[in-house]
Tab-separated table of C-alpha atoms in Angstrom:
chain	number	residue	atom	x	y	z
A	1	MET	CA	-57.070	67.927	-91.053
A	2	ASP	CA	-58.497	69.996	-93.439
A	3	ARG	CA	-62.223	69.657	-94.683
A	4	ASN	CA	-61.348	67.659	-97.944
A	5	GLN	CA	-59.400	65.172	-96.048
A	6	LEU	CA	-62.271	64.830	-93.609
A	7	GLN	CA	-64.816	64.328	-96.558
A	8	ARG	CA	-62.374	61.552	-97.730
A	9	GLN	CA	-62.507	59.796	-94.526
A	10	VAL	CA	-66.141	59.876	-94.406
A	11	ALA	CA	-66.291	58.329	-98.046
A	12	LEU	CA	-63.656	55.628	-96.991
A	13	LYS	CA	-65.630	54.836	-93.887
A	14	ARG	CA	-68.751	54.564	-95.884
A	15	SER	CA	-67.092	52.327	-98.712
A	16	PHE	CA	-65.724	50.114	-95.573
A	17	LEU	CA	-69.034	49.615	-94.123
A	18	PHE	CA	-70.578	48.643	-97.462
A	19	GLU	CA	-67.665	46.426	-98.747
A	20	GLN	CA	-67.420	44.611	-95.207
A	21	CYS	CA	-71.286	43.801	-95.506
A	22	TYR	CA	-71.953	45.754	-92.469
A	23	LEU	CA	-74.549	47.834	-94.372
A	24	ASP	CA	-76.577	47.098	-97.465
A	25	PRO	CA	-75.635	49.942	-99.793
A	26	GLN	CA	-79.062	49.908	-101.324
A	27	GLN	CA	-80.990	50.342	-98.455
A	28	PHE	CA	-78.577	52.904	-96.750
A	29	VAL	CA	-78.445	54.911	-99.821
A	30	GLN	CA	-82.164	55.069	-99.901
A	31	LEU	CA	-82.327	56.358	-96.385
A	32	GLU	CA	-79.686	59.053	-97.481
A	33	GLU	CA	-81.839	59.921	-100.181
A	34	LEU	CA	-84.596	60.648	-97.822
A	35	GLN	CA	-82.717	63.484	-96.391
A	36	ASP	CA	-83.460	66.839	-97.443
A	37	ASP	CA	-83.160	70.343	-96.017
A	38	ALA	CA	-86.178	69.935	-93.767
A	39	ASN	CA	-84.720	66.402	-92.539
A	40	PRO	CA	-81.137	66.550	-92.822
A	41	ASN	CA	-80.512	64.293	-90.123
A	42	PHE	CA	-82.892	61.321	-91.070
A	43	VAL	CA	-80.286	58.569	-91.381
A	44	GLU	CA	-78.845	59.178	-87.954
A	45	GLU	CA	-82.411	59.715	-86.392
A	46	ILE	CA	-83.479	56.373	-87.797
A	47	VAL	CA	-80.259	54.587	-86.602
A	48	THR	CA	-80.820	56.105	-83.018
A	49	LEU	CA	-84.337	54.883	-83.159
A	50	PHE	CA	-83.130	51.417	-83.951
A	51	TYR	CA	-80.639	51.131	-81.211
A	52	LYS	CA	-83.192	52.426	-78.632
A	53	ASP	CA	-85.824	50.064	-79.943
A	54	SER	CA	-83.318	47.254	-79.772
A	55	ALA	CA	-82.672	47.507	-76.196
A	56	ARG	CA	-86.393	47.050	-75.715
A	57	LEU	CA	-86.606	43.984	-77.873
A	58	PHE	CA	-83.173	42.433	-76.467
A	59	GLN	CA	-84.942	42.719	-73.047
A	60	LYS	CA	-87.838	41.025	-74.112
A	61	ILE	CA	-85.999	38.213	-76.015
A	62	GLU	CA	-83.734	37.597	-72.906
A	63	GLN	CA	-86.802	37.414	-70.665
A	64	ALA	CA	-88.063	34.895	-72.871
A	65	LEU	CA	-84.863	32.934	-73.229
A	66	TYR	CA	-84.584	32.522	-69.628
A	67	SER	CA	-88.095	31.859	-68.439
A	68	ARG	CA	-88.923	28.190	-68.061
A	69	PRO	CA	-90.434	26.671	-70.060
A	70	ILE	CA	-89.197	28.494	-72.987
A	71	ASP	CA	-91.750	29.695	-75.341
A	72	PHE	CA	-89.932	29.294	-78.610
A	73	ALA	CA	-92.766	30.835	-80.827
A	74	LYS	CA	-92.751	33.770	-78.914
A	75	LEU	CA	-88.767	34.073	-79.198
A	76	ASP	CA	-89.143	33.750	-82.715
A	77	ASP	CA	-91.638	36.603	-82.887
A	78	TYR	CA	-89.403	39.036	-81.030
A	79	MET	CA	-86.556	38.252	-83.065
A	80	HIS	CA	-88.832	38.465	-86.179
A	81	GLN	CA	-89.795	42.023	-85.102
A	82	PHE	CA	-86.027	42.816	-84.675
A	83	LYS	CA	-84.689	41.294	-87.661
A	84	GLY	CA	-87.346	43.459	-89.679
A	85	SER	CA	-85.871	46.529	-88.214
A	86	THR	CA	-82.109	45.604	-89.022
A	87	SER	CA	-83.620	44.941	-92.508
A	88	SER	CA	-85.184	48.431	-92.557
A	89	ILE	CA	-81.466	50.078	-91.558
A	90	GLY	CA	-79.530	47.724	-93.837
A	91	ALA	CA	-77.717	46.007	-91.091
A	92	ILE	CA	-76.851	42.917	-93.077
A	93	LYS	CA	-74.421	41.224	-90.590
A	94	VAL	CA	-77.019	41.654	-87.706
A	95	LYS	CA	-79.663	40.428	-89.743
A	96	ASN	CA	-77.999	37.386	-90.833
A	97	GLU	CA	-77.252	36.387	-87.123
A	98	CYS	CA	-80.839	37.086	-86.533
A	99	SER	CA	-81.719	34.421	-89.118
A	100	GLN	CA	-79.536	32.150	-87.342
A	101	PHE	CA	-81.110	32.757	-84.061
A	102	LYS	CA	-84.459	32.042	-85.601
A	103	GLU	CA	-83.236	28.738	-86.980
A	104	PHE	CA	-82.512	27.750	-83.471
A	105	CYS	CA	-85.930	28.751	-82.578
A	106	LEU	CA	-87.558	26.458	-85.140
A	107	ALA	CA	-85.333	23.566	-83.875
A	108	ALA	CA	-86.197	24.426	-80.253
A	109	ASN	CA	-82.623	24.732	-79.341
A	110	ALA	CA	-82.180	26.815	-76.370
A	111	ASP	CA	-78.273	26.552	-76.053
A	112	GLY	CA	-78.199	27.418	-79.830
A	113	CYS	CA	-80.366	30.322	-79.232
A	114	VAL	CA	-78.312	31.701	-76.143
A	115	ARG	CA	-75.131	31.669	-78.358
A	116	ALA	CA	-76.883	33.014	-81.411
A	117	LEU	CA	-78.167	35.874	-79.365
A	118	GLU	CA	-74.556	36.748	-78.372
A	119	ARG	CA	-73.569	36.842	-81.844
A	120	VAL	CA	-76.512	39.149	-82.631
A	121	LYS	CA	-75.556	41.475	-79.976
A	122	GLN	CA	-71.840	41.274	-80.899
A	123	GLU	CA	-72.752	42.453	-84.441
A	124	HIS	CA	-75.143	44.908	-83.344
A	125	GLN	CA	-72.552	46.514	-80.865
A	126	THR	CA	-69.868	46.591	-83.520
A	127	LEU	CA	-72.205	48.201	-86.100
A	128	ARG	CA	-73.227	50.774	-83.545
A	129	ILE	CA	-69.461	51.809	-83.015
A	130	HIS	CA	-68.752	51.989	-86.695
A	131	LEU	CA	-72.015	53.944	-87.227
A	132	GLU	CA	-71.165	56.245	-84.448
A	133	ASN	CA	-67.731	56.922	-85.765
A	134	TYR	CA	-69.201	57.415	-89.057
A	135	PHE	CA	-71.685	60.044	-88.152
A	136	GLN	CA	-69.222	61.920	-86.053
A	137	LEU	CA	-66.739	62.016	-89.141
A	138	ARG	CA	-69.722	63.589	-90.998
A	139	ARG	CA	-70.188	65.932	-88.409
A	140	GLN	CA	-66.431	66.912	-88.236
A	141	ALA	CA	-66.231	67.115	-92.187
A	142	GLY	CA	-69.312	69.532	-92.039
A	143	LEU	CA	-71.367	67.444	-93.829
A	144	VAL	CA	-74.162	67.605	-91.141
A	145	GLN	CA	-76.515	70.443	-90.741
A	146	ARG	CA	-76.925	71.715	-87.131
A	147	VAL	CA	-80.552	72.399	-86.347
B	1	MET	CA	-103.673	65.971	-116.881
B	2	GLY	CA	-106.648	68.214	-115.985
B	3	MET	CA	-107.156	67.012	-112.449
B	4	ALA	CA	-107.716	69.792	-109.999
B	5	ALA	CA	-106.141	67.933	-106.848
B	6	THR	CA	-102.474	67.962	-106.010
B	7	ASP	CA	-100.347	65.360	-104.595
B	8	SER	CA	-100.496	67.054	-101.157
B	9	GLN	CA	-104.273	66.387	-100.926
B	10	PHE	CA	-103.541	62.500	-101.156
B	11	HIS	CA	-103.770	61.441	-97.412
B	12	VAL	CA	-102.235	58.116	-96.600
B	13	LEU	CA	-102.743	56.134	-93.498
B	14	ALA	CA	-99.947	53.993	-92.641
B	15	VAL	CA	-100.086	51.044	-90.064
B	16	ASP	CA	-97.161	49.466	-88.701
B	17	ASP	CA	-96.175	47.933	-85.203
B	18	SER	CA	-92.718	48.664	-85.574
B	19	VAL	CA	-91.431	52.217	-84.633
B	20	ILE	CA	-88.691	52.083	-87.184
B	21	ASP	CA	-90.752	50.955	-89.951
B	22	ARG	CA	-93.304	53.821	-89.183
B	23	LYS	CA	-90.495	56.411	-89.116
B	24	LEU	CA	-89.349	54.923	-92.514
B	25	ILE	CA	-92.828	54.574	-94.247
B	26	GLU	CA	-93.662	58.335	-93.005
B	27	ARG	CA	-90.456	59.581	-94.440
B	28	LEU	CA	-91.096	57.709	-97.677
B	29	LEU	CA	-94.578	58.741	-98.066
B	30	LYS	CA	-93.868	62.585	-97.169
B	31	SER	CA	-90.912	62.515	-99.609
B	32	SER	CA	-93.401	61.706	-102.292
B	33	SER	CA	-95.461	64.567	-101.184
B	34	TYR	CA	-98.268	62.632	-99.478
B	35	GLN	CA	-99.849	63.687	-96.189
B	36	VAL	CA	-99.336	60.802	-93.773
B	37	THR	CA	-100.872	59.579	-90.642
B	38	THR	CA	-99.173	56.749	-88.824
B	39	VAL	CA	-100.756	54.409	-86.315
B	40	ASP	CA	-99.384	51.202	-84.596
B	41	SER	CA	-102.188	48.799	-84.994
B	42	GLY	CA	-105.065	47.727	-87.041
B	43	SER	CA	-107.503	48.670	-84.483
B	44	LYS	CA	-106.209	52.198	-84.119
B	45	ALA	CA	-106.302	52.284	-88.163
B	46	LEU	CA	-110.063	51.333	-87.969
B	47	GLU	CA	-110.735	53.975	-85.289
B	48	PHE	CA	-109.091	56.551	-87.399
B	49	LEU	CA	-110.954	55.581	-90.208
B	50	GLY	CA	-114.209	55.876	-88.011
B	51	LEU	CA	-114.956	52.266	-88.211
B	52	TYR	CA	-116.245	51.250	-84.684
B	53	GLU	CA	-117.096	47.666	-83.854
B	54	ASP	CA	-119.322	48.793	-80.651
B	55	ASP	CA	-122.507	47.252	-82.377
B	56	GLN	CA	-122.313	43.638	-81.017
B	57	SER	CA	-125.655	42.457	-82.509
B	58	SER	CA	-124.502	42.762	-86.214
B	59	SER	CA	-120.627	42.340	-86.108
B	60	ASP	CA	-120.966	41.838	-89.878
B	61	SER	CA	-121.740	45.645	-90.342
B	62	PRO	CA	-119.484	47.693	-87.925
B	63	SER	CA	-121.139	51.187	-87.703
B	64	VAL	CA	-119.139	54.062	-89.231
B	65	SER	CA	-119.308	57.576	-88.326
B	66	PRO	CA	-119.754	59.426	-91.668
B	67	ASN	CA	-118.756	62.528	-90.398
B	68	ASN	CA	-115.413	61.281	-89.220
B	69	GLN	CA	-114.673	59.688	-92.675
B	70	GLN	CA	-115.367	62.739	-94.547
B	71	GLU	CA	-113.162	64.890	-92.189
B	72	VAL	CA	-110.564	62.521	-91.949
B	73	GLY	CA	-110.408	61.664	-95.844
B	74	VAL	CA	-107.866	59.094	-96.196
B	75	ASN	CA	-107.115	58.065	-99.818
B	76	LEU	CA	-105.047	55.074	-99.246
B	77	VAL	CA	-104.283	52.749	-96.369
B	78	ILE	CA	-100.956	51.109	-96.391
B	79	THR	CA	-100.490	48.433	-93.794
B	80	ASP	CA	-97.766	45.984	-92.472
B	81	TYR	CA	-98.966	42.201	-92.716
B	82	CYS	CA	-97.611	40.784	-89.461
B	83	MET	CA	-98.956	42.878	-86.528
B	84	PRO	CA	-99.980	41.483	-82.997
B	85	GLY	CA	-103.767	41.274	-82.734
B	86	MET	CA	-105.146	42.423	-85.751
B	87	THR	CA	-103.059	41.433	-88.888
B	88	GLY	CA	-102.860	43.493	-91.874
B	89	TYR	CA	-104.954	40.865	-93.668
B	90	ASP	CA	-107.647	41.344	-91.015
B	91	LEU	CA	-107.561	45.196	-91.396
B	92	LEU	CA	-107.854	44.720	-95.222
B	93	ARG	CA	-110.926	42.490	-94.888
B	94	LYS	CA	-112.597	44.902	-92.450
B	95	ILE	CA	-112.036	47.664	-94.801
B	96	LYS	CA	-113.236	45.696	-97.682
B	97	GLU	CA	-116.497	44.587	-95.947
B	98	SER	CA	-117.421	48.069	-94.984
B	99	SER	CA	-119.546	49.713	-97.440
B	100	SER	CA	-118.375	53.260	-96.685
B	101	LEU	CA	-114.551	52.059	-96.539
B	102	ARG	CA	-114.084	49.451	-99.263
B	103	ASN	CA	-113.359	51.832	-101.968
B	104	ILE	CA	-110.190	53.007	-100.225
B	105	PRO	CA	-107.245	51.397	-101.785
B	106	VAL	CA	-105.334	49.091	-99.362
B	107	VAL	CA	-101.498	48.024	-99.861
B	108	ILE	CA	-99.972	45.441	-97.865
B	109	MET	CA	-96.268	45.303	-96.722
B	110	SER	CA	-94.286	42.339	-95.491
B	111	SER	CA	-90.790	41.160	-94.981
B	112	GLU	CA	-91.604	37.785	-96.240
B	113	ASN	CA	-92.162	36.995	-99.703
B	114	VAL	CA	-94.689	34.234	-99.340
B	115	PRO	CA	-96.583	33.486	-102.572
B	116	SER	CA	-99.888	32.183	-100.741
B	117	ARG	CA	-99.898	35.232	-98.438
B	118	ILE	CA	-99.423	37.801	-101.485
B	119	ASN	CA	-102.254	35.800	-103.204
B	120	ARG	CA	-104.634	35.900	-100.468
B	121	CYS	CA	-104.322	39.555	-99.762
B	122	LEU	CA	-104.609	40.323	-103.552
B	123	GLU	CA	-107.925	38.142	-103.743
B	124	GLU	CA	-109.042	40.041	-100.687
B	125	GLY	CA	-108.870	43.189	-102.591
B	126	ALA	CA	-105.321	44.609	-101.819
B	127	GLU	CA	-104.082	46.649	-104.619
B	128	GLU	CA	-100.434	46.044	-104.022
B	129	PHE	CA	-97.987	43.845	-101.950
B	130	PHE	CA	-94.802	45.408	-101.110
B	131	LEU	CA	-91.670	43.761	-99.861
B	132	LYS	CA	-90.132	45.142	-97.150
B	133	PRO	CA	-87.915	47.296	-96.830
B	134	VAL	CA	-90.122	49.522	-98.883
B	135	ARG	CA	-88.306	51.870	-101.364
B	136	LEU	CA	-89.142	55.139	-102.914
B	137	SER	CA	-89.590	53.461	-106.304
B	138	ASP	CA	-92.322	51.026	-104.829
B	139	LEU	CA	-94.205	54.128	-103.872
B	140	SER	CA	-94.539	55.299	-107.555
B	141	ARG	CA	-97.131	52.235	-107.768
B	142	LEU	CA	-99.287	53.764	-105.362
B	143	ARG	CA	-100.469	56.678	-107.916
B	144	PRO	CA	-102.614	54.809	-110.294
B	145	HIS	CA	-104.711	53.440	-107.510
B	146	LEU	CA	-105.091	56.955	-106.081
B	147	MET	CA	-106.014	58.308	-109.143
B	148	LYS	CA	-108.573	55.603	-109.910
B	149	ALA	CA	-110.137	55.950	-106.425
B	150	LYS	CA	-110.384	59.703	-106.930
B	151	SER	CA	-112.038	59.284	-110.416
B	152	ASN	CA	-114.342	56.740	-109.055
B	153	ASN	CA	-115.368	59.302	-106.270
B	154	GLN	CA	-115.566	62.289	-108.760
B	155	ASN	CA	-117.799	60.089	-111.041
B	156	GLN	CA	-120.047	59.411	-108.036
B	157	GLU	CA	-120.186	63.036	-107.335
B	158	LYS	CA	-120.838	64.125	-110.826
B	159	GLN	CA	-123.800	61.950	-111.137
B	160	GLU	CA	-125.448	64.001	-108.434
B	161	ASP	CA	-124.197	67.210	-109.767
B	162	GLU	CA	-126.528	68.820	-112.498
B	163	SER	CA	-124.080	71.428	-113.693
B	164	GLU	CA	-121.527	69.776	-115.747
B	165	SER	CA	-119.167	71.513	-118.287
B	166	SER	CA	-118.432	69.634	-121.463
B	167	GLU	CA	-114.775	69.419	-120.406
B	168	THR	CA	-115.539	67.401	-117.352
B	169	GLN	CA	-118.014	65.166	-119.416
B	170	SER	CA	-115.079	64.209	-121.643
B	171	GLN	CA	-112.733	63.532	-118.754
B	172	GLU	CA	-115.594	61.427	-117.074
B	173	GLN	CA	-115.778	59.492	-120.149
B	174	GLU	CA	-111.960	58.885	-120.325
B	175	HIS	CA	-111.995	57.765	-116.521
B	176	HIS	CA	-114.873	55.456	-117.258
B	177	GLU	CA	-113.333	53.750	-120.012
B	178	LEU	CA	-110.108	53.401	-117.855
B	179	GLU	CA	-112.160	52.164	-115.063
B	180	GLN	CA	-113.655	49.229	-117.365
B	181	GLN	CA	-110.269	48.385	-118.468
B	182	GLN	CA	-108.901	47.938	-114.874
B	183	GLN	CA	-111.963	46.201	-113.665
B	184	PRO	CA	-110.950	42.737	-113.462
B	185	GLN	CA	-108.578	42.499	-110.714
B	186	LEU	CA	-106.864	39.253	-111.620
B	187	GLN	CA	-106.054	40.601	-115.164
B	188	LEU	CA	-102.447	40.282	-116.256
B	189	GLN	CA	-100.995	43.692	-116.749
B	190	PRO	CA	-97.482	44.166	-118.376
B	191	ILE	CA	-95.027	45.634	-115.820
B	192	PRO	CA	-92.190	47.466	-117.389
B	193	PRO	CA	-89.007	44.903	-116.529
B	194	ASN	CA	-86.877	47.837	-115.262
B	195	SER	CA	-89.106	48.731	-112.290
B	196	ASN	CA	-87.731	47.853	-109.094
B	197	LYS	CA	-84.359	47.072	-110.473
B	198	ARG	CA	-81.943	45.845	-108.084
B	199	LYS	CA	-78.312	46.002	-108.058
B	200	ALA	CA	-76.640	42.623	-108.815
B	201	VAL	CA	-75.481	40.265	-105.978
B	202	GLU	CA	-71.972	40.950	-107.125
B	203	GLU	CA	-71.278	42.810	-104.098
B	204	GLY	CA	-71.884	39.578	-101.921
B	205	PHE	CA	-75.014	40.677	-100.250
B	206	SER	CA	-77.914	38.638	-99.274
B	207	PRO	CA	-79.558	37.270	-102.492
B	208	ASP	CA	-83.131	37.455	-100.848
B	209	ARG	CA	-83.919	40.727	-102.743
B	210	THR	CA	-85.920	39.288	-105.540
B	211	ARG	CA	-89.007	41.319	-105.178
B	212	PRO	CA	-92.234	39.862	-107.002
B	213	ILE	CA	-93.804	42.461	-109.123
B	214	TYR	CA	-97.510	42.184	-108.197
B	215	SER	CA	-100.024	44.715	-109.423
B	216	GLY	CA	-103.496	43.290	-109.289
B	217	ILE	CA	-102.000	39.826	-110.337
B	218	ALA	CA	-102.444	36.542	-108.541
B	219	THR	CA	-99.619	34.578	-109.409
B	220	LEU	CA	-98.001	31.378	-107.981
B	221	VAL	CA	-94.268	31.706	-107.878
């Protein structure tokens, strides 16, 4: 596949991510605008950081969810932190599932929280795969500077 | 404009417990040519500012290490509101209660649009309240506060300095007038309606993007 075709693929993938509401274009474009010669991979870096930090927060959330009695305030707090991160990278679908989870926390509904957490993780993982694919396409299309 | 300082001399201290948000705010600020230091808590921020609360007998007047303050030279503090331990609001209060630090402009960031929270912060002396995620366009709102603080500092220095040129005298007058206009914190200021413009909801994204335009205004939404 030639470079133009690859670049078209990148553009298509990007459009897909926006149209399907995986990513908030305004926030994602803002992240892209922060890239420059000195920081060419900022978007990928912050996404990587997001996934690394997510693992830490999921662990805390799960621990809180499976301890008895459940501290719903703490659960809500952890999810609030995670939700903030999703907002910072523009991960809409994940963020929406976080909101659902928080609703269940408010209602002190443990079962609801368990189900909602599953959905959060599903969306989180789906996005991860899409983004990894996107960054790989960018690399292949020669759009990424090698440091 | 006649100001000797360049943007690279403005040093911003960013406080946020989220590692992602710290990375983001750092990149945003550096993109805008600010010097940046990030810390992950209010207590670390106070430490950095040279404010130590080791004086138990008079907790209302924590001791400040003046040398540290001059060396560090923080021109603005931007802090998250929701943090474990010391909140951004607590940090704001401590800065404003400190005789040596109170002139440092403080900006609060929050992911939640809570009018009572915003009002509380503005009334406590915060210059701005930014909704997260913070954007580059938000940072343009920092400059007036930085310039004002700088001119305040310069005025203080000029009063002690005997050798004034006529040029700086007229500058001083200019800034003094500007100061007087901006004095009342709760005064209504016209904000250009196009600032912080958001793309329409047509793309089907979450509508909670409305961003209150607060600049020294205490308004109930």
